[in-house]
Tab-separated table of C-alpha atoms and ligand atoms in Angstrom:
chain	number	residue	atom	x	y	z
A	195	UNK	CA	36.558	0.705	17.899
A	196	UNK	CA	36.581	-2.511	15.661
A	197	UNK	CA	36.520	-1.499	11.844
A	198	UNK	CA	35.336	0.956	10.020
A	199	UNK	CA	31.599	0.103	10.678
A	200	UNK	CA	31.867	0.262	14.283
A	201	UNK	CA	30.735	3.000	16.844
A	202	UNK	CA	30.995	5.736	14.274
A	203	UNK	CA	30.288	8.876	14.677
A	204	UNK	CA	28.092	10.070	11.661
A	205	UNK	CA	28.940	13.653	10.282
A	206	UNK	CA	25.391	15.444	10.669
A	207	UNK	CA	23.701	16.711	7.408
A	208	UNK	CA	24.616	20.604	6.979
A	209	UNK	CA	24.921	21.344	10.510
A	210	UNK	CA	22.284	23.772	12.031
A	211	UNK	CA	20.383	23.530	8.600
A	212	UNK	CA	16.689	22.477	7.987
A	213	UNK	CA	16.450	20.145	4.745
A	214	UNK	CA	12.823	20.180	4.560
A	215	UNK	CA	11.772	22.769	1.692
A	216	UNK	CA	15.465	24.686	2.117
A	217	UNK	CA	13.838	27.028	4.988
A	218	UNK	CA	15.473	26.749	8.537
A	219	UNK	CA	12.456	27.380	11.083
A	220	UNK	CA	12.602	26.626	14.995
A	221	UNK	CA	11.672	23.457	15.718
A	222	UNK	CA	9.392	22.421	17.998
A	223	UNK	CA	10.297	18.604	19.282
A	224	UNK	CA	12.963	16.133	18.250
A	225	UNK	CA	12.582	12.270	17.825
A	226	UNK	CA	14.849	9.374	18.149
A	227	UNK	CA	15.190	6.711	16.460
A	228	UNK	CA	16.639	3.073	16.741
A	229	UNK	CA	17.452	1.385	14.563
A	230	UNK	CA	18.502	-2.904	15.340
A	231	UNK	CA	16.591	-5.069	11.633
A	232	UNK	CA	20.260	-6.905	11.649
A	233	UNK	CA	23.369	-5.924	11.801
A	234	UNK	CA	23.220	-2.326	13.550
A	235	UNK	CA	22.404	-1.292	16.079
A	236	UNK	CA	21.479	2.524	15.606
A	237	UNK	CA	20.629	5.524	17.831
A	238	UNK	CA	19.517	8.809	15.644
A	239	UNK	CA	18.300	12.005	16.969
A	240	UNK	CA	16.453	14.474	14.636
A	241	UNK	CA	14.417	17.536	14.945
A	242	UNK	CA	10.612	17.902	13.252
A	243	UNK	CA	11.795	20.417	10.761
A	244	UNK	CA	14.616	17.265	9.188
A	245	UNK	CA	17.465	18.645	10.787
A	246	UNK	CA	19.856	15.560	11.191
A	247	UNK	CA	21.257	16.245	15.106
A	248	UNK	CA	23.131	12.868	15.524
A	249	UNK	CA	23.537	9.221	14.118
A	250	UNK	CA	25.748	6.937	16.438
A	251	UNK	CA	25.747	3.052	15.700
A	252	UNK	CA	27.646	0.016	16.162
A	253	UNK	CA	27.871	-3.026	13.571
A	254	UNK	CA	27.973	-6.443	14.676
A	255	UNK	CA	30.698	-8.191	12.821
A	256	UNK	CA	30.094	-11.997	12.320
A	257	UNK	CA	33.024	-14.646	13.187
A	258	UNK	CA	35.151	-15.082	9.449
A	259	UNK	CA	33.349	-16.869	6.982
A	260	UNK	CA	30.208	-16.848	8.666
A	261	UNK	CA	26.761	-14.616	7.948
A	262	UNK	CA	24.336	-13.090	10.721
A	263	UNK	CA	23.766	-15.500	13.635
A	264	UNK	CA	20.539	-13.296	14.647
A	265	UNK	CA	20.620	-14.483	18.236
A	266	UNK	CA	24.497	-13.312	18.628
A	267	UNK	CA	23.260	-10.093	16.750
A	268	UNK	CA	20.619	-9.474	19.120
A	269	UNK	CA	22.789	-9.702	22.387
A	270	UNK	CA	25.550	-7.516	20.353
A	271	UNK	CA	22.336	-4.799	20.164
A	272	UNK	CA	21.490	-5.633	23.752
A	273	UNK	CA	25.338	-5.248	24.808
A	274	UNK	CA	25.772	-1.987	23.123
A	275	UNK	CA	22.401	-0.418	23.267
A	276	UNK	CA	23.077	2.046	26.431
A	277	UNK	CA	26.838	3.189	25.041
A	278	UNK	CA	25.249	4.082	21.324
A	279	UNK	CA	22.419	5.973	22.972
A	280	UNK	CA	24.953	7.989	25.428
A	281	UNK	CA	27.065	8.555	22.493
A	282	UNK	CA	24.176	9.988	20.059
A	283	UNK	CA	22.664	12.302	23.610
A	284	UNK	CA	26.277	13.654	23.434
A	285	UNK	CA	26.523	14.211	19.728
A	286	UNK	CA	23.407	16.097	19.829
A	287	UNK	CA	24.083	17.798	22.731
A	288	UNK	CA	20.973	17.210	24.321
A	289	UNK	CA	19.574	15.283	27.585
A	290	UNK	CA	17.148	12.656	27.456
A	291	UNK	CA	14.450	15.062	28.689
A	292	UNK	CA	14.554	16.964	25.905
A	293	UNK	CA	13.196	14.176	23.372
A	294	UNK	CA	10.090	14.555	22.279
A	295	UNK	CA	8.626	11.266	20.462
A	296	UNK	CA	10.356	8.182	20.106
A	297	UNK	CA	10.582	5.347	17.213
A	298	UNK	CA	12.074	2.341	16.363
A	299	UNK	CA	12.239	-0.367	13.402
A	300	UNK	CA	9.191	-2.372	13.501
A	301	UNK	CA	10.224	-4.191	10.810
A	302	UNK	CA	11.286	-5.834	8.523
A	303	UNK	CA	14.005	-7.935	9.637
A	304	UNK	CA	15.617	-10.760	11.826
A	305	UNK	CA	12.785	-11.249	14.955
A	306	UNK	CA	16.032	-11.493	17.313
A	307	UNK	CA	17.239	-8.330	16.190
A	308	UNK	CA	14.085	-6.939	16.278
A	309	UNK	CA	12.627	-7.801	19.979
A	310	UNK	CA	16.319	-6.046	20.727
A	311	UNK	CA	15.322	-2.742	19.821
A	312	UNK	CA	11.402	-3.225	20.832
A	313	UNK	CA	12.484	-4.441	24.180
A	314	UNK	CA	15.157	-1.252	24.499
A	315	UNK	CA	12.552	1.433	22.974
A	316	UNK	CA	9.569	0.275	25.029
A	317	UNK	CA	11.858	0.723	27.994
A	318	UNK	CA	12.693	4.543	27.022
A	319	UNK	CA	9.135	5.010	26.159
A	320	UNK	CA	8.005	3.932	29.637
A	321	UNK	CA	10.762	5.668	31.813
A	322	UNK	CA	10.118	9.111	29.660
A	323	UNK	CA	6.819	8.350	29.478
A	324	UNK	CA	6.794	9.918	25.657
A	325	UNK	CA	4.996	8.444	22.736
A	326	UNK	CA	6.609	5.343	20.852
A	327	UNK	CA	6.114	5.110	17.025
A	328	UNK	CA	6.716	1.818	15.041
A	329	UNK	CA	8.054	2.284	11.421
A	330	UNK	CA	8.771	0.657	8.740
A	331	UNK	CA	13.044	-0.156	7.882
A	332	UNK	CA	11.998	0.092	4.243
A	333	UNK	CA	10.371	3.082	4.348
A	334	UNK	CA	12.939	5.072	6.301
A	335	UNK	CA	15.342	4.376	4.076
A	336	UNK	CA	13.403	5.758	1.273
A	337	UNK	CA	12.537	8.739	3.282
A	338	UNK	CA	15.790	9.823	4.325
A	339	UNK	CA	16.708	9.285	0.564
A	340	UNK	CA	14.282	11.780	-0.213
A	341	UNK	CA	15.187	14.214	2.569
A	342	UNK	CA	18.864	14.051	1.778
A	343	UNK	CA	18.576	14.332	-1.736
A	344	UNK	CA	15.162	16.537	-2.122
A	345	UNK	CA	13.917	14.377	-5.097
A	346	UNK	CA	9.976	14.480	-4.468
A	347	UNK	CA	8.957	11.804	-5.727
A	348	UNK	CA	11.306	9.157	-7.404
A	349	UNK	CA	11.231	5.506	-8.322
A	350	UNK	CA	13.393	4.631	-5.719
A	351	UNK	CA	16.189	1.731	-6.346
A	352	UNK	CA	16.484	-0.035	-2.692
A	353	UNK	CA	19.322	-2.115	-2.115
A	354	UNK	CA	20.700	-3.270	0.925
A	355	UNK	CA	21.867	-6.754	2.768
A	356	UNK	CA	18.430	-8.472	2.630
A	357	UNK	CA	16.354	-6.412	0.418
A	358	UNK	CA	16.310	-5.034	-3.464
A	359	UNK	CA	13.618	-3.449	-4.577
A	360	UNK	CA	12.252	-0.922	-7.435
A	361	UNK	CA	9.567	1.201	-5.737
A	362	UNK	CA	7.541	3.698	-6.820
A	363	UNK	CA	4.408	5.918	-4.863
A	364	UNK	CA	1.250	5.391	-6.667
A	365	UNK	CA	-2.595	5.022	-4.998
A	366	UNK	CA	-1.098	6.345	-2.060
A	367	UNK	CA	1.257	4.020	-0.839
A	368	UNK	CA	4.788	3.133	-2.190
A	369	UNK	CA	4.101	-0.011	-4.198
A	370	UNK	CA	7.039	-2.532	-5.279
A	371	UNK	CA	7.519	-2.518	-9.267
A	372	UNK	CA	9.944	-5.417	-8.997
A	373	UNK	CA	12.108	-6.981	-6.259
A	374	UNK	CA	14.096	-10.090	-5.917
A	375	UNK	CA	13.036	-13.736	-5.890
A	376	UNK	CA	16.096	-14.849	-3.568
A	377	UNK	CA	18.119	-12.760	-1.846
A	378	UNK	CA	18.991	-9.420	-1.788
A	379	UNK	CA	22.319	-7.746	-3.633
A	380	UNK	CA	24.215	-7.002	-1.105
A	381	UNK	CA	23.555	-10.674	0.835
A	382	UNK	CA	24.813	-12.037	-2.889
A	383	UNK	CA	27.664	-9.651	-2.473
A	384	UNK	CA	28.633	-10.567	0.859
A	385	UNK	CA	27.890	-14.432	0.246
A	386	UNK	CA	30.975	-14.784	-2.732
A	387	UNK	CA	32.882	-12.147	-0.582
A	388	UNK	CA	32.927	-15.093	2.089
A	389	UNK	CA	33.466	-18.058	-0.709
A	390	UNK	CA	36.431	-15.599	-1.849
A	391	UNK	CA	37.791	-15.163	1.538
A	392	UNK	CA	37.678	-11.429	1.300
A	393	UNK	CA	37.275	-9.105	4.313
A	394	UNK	CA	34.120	-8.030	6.040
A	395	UNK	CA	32.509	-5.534	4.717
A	396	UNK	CA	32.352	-7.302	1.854
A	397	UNK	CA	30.796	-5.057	-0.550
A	398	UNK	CA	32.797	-2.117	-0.750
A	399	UNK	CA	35.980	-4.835	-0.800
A	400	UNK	CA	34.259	-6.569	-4.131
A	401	UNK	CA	33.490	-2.877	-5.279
A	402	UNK	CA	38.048	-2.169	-5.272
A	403	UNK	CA	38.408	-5.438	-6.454
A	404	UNK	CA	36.376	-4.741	-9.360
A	405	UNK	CA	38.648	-2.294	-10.531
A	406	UNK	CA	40.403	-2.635	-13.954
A	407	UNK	CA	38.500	-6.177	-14.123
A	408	UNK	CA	37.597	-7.988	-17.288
A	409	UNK	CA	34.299	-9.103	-18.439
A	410	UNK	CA	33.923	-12.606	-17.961
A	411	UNK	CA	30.398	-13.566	-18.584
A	412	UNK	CA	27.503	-13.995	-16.119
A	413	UNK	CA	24.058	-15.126	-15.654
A	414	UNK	CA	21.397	-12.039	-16.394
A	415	UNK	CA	18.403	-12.880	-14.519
A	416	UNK	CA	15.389	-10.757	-15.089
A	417	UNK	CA	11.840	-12.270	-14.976
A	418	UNK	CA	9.243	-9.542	-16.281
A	419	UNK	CA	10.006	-7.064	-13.221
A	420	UNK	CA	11.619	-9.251	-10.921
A	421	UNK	CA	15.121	-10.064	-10.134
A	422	UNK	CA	17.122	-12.992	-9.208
A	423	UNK	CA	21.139	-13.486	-7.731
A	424	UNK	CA	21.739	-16.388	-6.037
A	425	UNK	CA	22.744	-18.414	-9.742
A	426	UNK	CA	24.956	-15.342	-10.443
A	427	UNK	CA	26.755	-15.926	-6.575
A	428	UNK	CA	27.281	-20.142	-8.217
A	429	UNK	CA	28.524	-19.243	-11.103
A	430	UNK	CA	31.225	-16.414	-9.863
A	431	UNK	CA	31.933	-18.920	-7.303
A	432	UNK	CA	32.365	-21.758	-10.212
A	433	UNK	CA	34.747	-18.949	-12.103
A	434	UNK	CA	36.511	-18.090	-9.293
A	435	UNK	CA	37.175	-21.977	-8.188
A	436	UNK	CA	38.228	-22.956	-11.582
A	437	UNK	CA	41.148	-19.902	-11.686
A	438	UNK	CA	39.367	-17.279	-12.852
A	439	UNK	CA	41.129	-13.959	-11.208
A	440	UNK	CA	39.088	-12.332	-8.480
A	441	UNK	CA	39.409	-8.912	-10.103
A	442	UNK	CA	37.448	-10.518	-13.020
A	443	UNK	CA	35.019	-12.236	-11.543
A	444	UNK	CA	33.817	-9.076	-8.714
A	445	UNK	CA	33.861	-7.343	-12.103
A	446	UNK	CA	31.736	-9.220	-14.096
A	447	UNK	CA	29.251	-10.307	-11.155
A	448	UNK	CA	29.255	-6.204	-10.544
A	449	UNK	CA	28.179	-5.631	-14.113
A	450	UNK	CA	25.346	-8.359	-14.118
A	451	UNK	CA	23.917	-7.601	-11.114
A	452	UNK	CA	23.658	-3.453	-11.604
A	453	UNK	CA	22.925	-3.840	-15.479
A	454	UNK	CA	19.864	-5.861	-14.195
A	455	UNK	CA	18.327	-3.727	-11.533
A	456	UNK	CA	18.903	-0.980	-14.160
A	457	UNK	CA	16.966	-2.327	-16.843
A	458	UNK	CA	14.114	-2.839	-14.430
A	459	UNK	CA	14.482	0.842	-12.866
A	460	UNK	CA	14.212	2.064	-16.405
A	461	UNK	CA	11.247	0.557	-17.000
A	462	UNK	CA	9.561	1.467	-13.726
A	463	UNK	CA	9.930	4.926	-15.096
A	464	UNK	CA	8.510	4.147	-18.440
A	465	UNK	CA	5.219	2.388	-16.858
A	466	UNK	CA	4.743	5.586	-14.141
A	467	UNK	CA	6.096	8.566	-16.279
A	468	UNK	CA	8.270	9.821	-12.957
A	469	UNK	CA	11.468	11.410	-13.470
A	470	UNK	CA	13.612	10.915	-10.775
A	471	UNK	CA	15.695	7.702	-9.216
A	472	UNK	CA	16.760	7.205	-5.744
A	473	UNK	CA	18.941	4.809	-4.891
A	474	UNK	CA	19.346	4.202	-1.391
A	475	UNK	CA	19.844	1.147	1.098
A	476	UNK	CA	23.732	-0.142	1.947
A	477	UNK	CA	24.613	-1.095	-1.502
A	478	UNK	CA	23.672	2.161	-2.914
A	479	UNK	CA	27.090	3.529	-1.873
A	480	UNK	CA	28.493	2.018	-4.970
A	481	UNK	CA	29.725	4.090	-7.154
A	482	UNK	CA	29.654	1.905	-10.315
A	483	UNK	CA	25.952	1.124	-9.461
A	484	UNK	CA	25.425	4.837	-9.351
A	485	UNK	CA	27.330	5.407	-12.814
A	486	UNK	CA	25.070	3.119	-14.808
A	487	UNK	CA	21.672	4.193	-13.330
A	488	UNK	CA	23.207	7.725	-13.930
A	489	UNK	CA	24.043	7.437	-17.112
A	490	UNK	CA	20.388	5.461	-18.045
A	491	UNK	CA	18.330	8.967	-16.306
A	492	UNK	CA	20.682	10.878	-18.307
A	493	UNK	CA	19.399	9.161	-22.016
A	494	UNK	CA	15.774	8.905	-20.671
A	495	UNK	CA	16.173	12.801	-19.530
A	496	UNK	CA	15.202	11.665	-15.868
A	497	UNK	CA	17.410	12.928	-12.704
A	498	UNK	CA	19.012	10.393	-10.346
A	499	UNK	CA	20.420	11.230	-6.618
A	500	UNK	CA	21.802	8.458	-4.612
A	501	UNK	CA	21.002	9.176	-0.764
A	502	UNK	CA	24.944	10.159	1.502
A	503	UNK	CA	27.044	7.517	2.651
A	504	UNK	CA	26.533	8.408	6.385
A	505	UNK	CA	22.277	6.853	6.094
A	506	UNK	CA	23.173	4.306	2.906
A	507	UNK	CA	23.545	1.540	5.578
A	508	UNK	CA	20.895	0.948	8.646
A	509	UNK	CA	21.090	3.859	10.593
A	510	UNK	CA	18.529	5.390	13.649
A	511	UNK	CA	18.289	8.706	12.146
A	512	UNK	CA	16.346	7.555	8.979
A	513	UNK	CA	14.479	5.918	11.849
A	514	UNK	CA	14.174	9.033	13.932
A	515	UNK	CA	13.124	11.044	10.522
A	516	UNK	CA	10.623	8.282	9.905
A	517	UNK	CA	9.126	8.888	13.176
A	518	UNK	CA	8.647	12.500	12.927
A	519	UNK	CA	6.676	11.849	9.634
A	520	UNK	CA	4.343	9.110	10.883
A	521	UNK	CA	3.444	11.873	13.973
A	522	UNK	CA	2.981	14.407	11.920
A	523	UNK	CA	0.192	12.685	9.518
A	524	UNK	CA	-1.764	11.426	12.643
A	525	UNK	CA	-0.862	8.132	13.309
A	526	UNK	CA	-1.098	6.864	16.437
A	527	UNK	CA	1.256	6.009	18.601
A	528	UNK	CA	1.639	2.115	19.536
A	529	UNK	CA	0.265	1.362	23.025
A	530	UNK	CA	3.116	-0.098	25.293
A	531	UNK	CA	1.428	-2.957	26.574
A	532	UNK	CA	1.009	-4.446	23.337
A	533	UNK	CA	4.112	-3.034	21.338
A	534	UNK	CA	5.313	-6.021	18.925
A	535	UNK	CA	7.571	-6.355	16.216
A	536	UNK	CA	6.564	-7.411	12.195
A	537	UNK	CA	9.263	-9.195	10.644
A	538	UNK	CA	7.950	-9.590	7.604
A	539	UNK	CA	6.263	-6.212	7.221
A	540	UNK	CA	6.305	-5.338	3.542
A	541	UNK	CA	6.541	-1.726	2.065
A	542	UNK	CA	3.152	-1.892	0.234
A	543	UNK	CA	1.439	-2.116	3.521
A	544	UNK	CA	2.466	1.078	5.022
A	545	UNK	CA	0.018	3.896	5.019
A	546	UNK	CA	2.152	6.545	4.031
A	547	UNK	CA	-0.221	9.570	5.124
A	548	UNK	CA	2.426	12.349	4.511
A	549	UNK	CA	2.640	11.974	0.755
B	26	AMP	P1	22.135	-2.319	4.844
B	26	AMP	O1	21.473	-3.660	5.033
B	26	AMP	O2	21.248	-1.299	4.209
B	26	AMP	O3	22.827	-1.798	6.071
B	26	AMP	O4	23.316	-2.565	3.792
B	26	AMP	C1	24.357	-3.457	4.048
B	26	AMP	C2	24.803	-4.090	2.748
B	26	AMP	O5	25.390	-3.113	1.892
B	26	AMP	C3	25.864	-5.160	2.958
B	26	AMP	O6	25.432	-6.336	2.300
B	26	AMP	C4	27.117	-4.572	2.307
B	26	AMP	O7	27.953	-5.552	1.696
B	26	AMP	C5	26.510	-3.668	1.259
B	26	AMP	N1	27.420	-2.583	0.843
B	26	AMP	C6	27.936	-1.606	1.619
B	26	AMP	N2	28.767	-0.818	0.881
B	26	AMP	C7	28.759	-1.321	-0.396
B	26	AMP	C8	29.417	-0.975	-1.612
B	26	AMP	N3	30.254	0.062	-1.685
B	26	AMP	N4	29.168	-1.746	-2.700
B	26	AMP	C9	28.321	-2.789	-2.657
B	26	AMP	N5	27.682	-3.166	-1.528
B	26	AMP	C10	27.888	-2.446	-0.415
B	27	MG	MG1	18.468	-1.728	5.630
């Protein structure tokens, strides 16, 4: 046990209770997931009917100062692969015999990271000889947003280490309304939380910095629906360099950043006349984030749920949840032999046959 990221043990979503339409039934198989896109690797266990049954992982943690090095994240997943999985069999209560179908993050994400969890799933597959379902990291997190919170059918606010994005399901798939041009929020986050010397993980340290800060000023970079960061990370940097105080500057990066990907969730909902927001991904455990896309629903008369802590961050139950909805629309399973990973497999591409 390393930090507060590390081999957790994930309280289950009301225990014993089905979250799919509020009415517990039996079910009839249970799926597990794994989850490895990056930084965590993820075992989660679920049954058909969305009843969460366990959600072990372990975070790699780079060296100070440093970001992902994928191929030291990829033998951290291949190091800790076995203990997660015992650890989420034990949670659950259940043998390996007893699972049913099997899934595992296609994509997107670091190809390292990835071939980890192809190489460890394929394995499974083979040795239970049970059906093996690739799905997309995007997607899951969306999905167990909208298990967890029982919005139907949101624009959905997606933040997390690599990827923001404002999605919304139209023409039957979920389509991106606007998403960054660099990096992703919470890489921006963690990138000054290295330049400031802060502690790993970054964002939720920048997030109790930010308290009782001052606005300072800061780039606001929206082009049409798109978003941009990495000139907000120079200039906090710049701020901080020249003696700015930290509380200050987290503040006033903070405010740029979540005033920006508000303004472009409020006019997602304009253009498709939905009424709910999910926010979901690792940085959508912020609670100031949550506050001002709260208080934006609340003026437009719109509802907003942000998905629970425990499946904000890359987890293998949204996986495992994931899995159980690409068997039940039909898809077919991926054949063994030819199982590969798609690191660059965007959201709009998914057939999302369940919706
Ligand atoms: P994910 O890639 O979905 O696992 O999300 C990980 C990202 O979420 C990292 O970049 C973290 O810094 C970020 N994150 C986690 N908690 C918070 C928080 N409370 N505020 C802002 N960012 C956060
Ligand atoms: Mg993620």
């Amino acid at each position: 046990m390393t930090g507060r990221f590390s081999e957790s043990t994930i309280p289950c979503i009301e225990a014993g209770k089905s979250l799919l339409n509020g009415t517990p039934k039996e079910y009839t198989m249970i799926c597990l997931g794994i989850e490895s896109t990056a930084h965590t690797f993820g075992a989660g266990i679920c049954d058909d009917r969305g009843r969460m049954l366990a959600n072990r992982r372990d975070t790699y943690k780079p060296k100070k100062g440093w970001g992902i090095v994928p191929m030291d994240a990829r033998k951290h997943h291949e190091d800790v692969a076995d203990k997660v999985l015992d650890g989420a069999l034990e949670e659950a209560g259940k043998a390996l015999d007893d699972i049913g179908i099997l899934a595992f993050s296609r994509g997107p994400g670091l190809p390292p990271c990835l071939y980890a969890g192809l190489n460890f799933s394929v394995g499974l597959a083979k040795k239970l000889k049970k059906p093996l379902f690739g799905v997309n990291h995007c997607v899951a997190h969306i999905e167990i947003g909208r298990l967890t919170t029982k919005l139907k059918d949101p624009v959905t606010l997606y933040v997390s280490g690599a990827n923001t994005q404002v999605i919304a399901h139209t023409g039957g798939r979920y389509r991106i309304f606007g998403e960054t041009q660099d990096i992703g929020i919470g890489n921006a986050l963690d990138k000054f939380g290295r330049e400031a010397d802060l502690s790993f993980p970054y964002g939720p340290e920048i997030e109790k910095r930010a308290s009782g800060g001052r606005w300072l000023g800061m780039p606001y970079v929206v082009k049409g629906m798109d978003l941009s960061f990495s000139g907000i990370i120079t200039e906090a940097t710049k701020k901080l360099n020249e003696g700015d105080k930290l509380k200050d500057v987290c503040y006033s990066l903070q405010e740029s950043m979540f005033a920006m990907v508000t303004e472009v969730i409020e006019r997602a909902l304009a253009h498709t006349g939905k009424s709910e927001v999910l926010l979901t991904g690792g940085v959508a455990a912020n609670k100031r984030l949550a506050e001002m896309v709260g208080i934006m629903c609340r003026e437009r008369g719109a509802k907003s749920a942000v998905v629970p802590w425990e499946y904000s961050g890359d987890n293998g139950a949204m996986i495992a949840w994931a899995g159980v909805l690409a068997h039940r629309s039909g898809q077919k399973p991926l054949g063994l032999k030819k199982a590969s990973v798609l690191p660059r497999w965007r959201t709009d591409e998914v057939e999302t046959r369940w919706i």
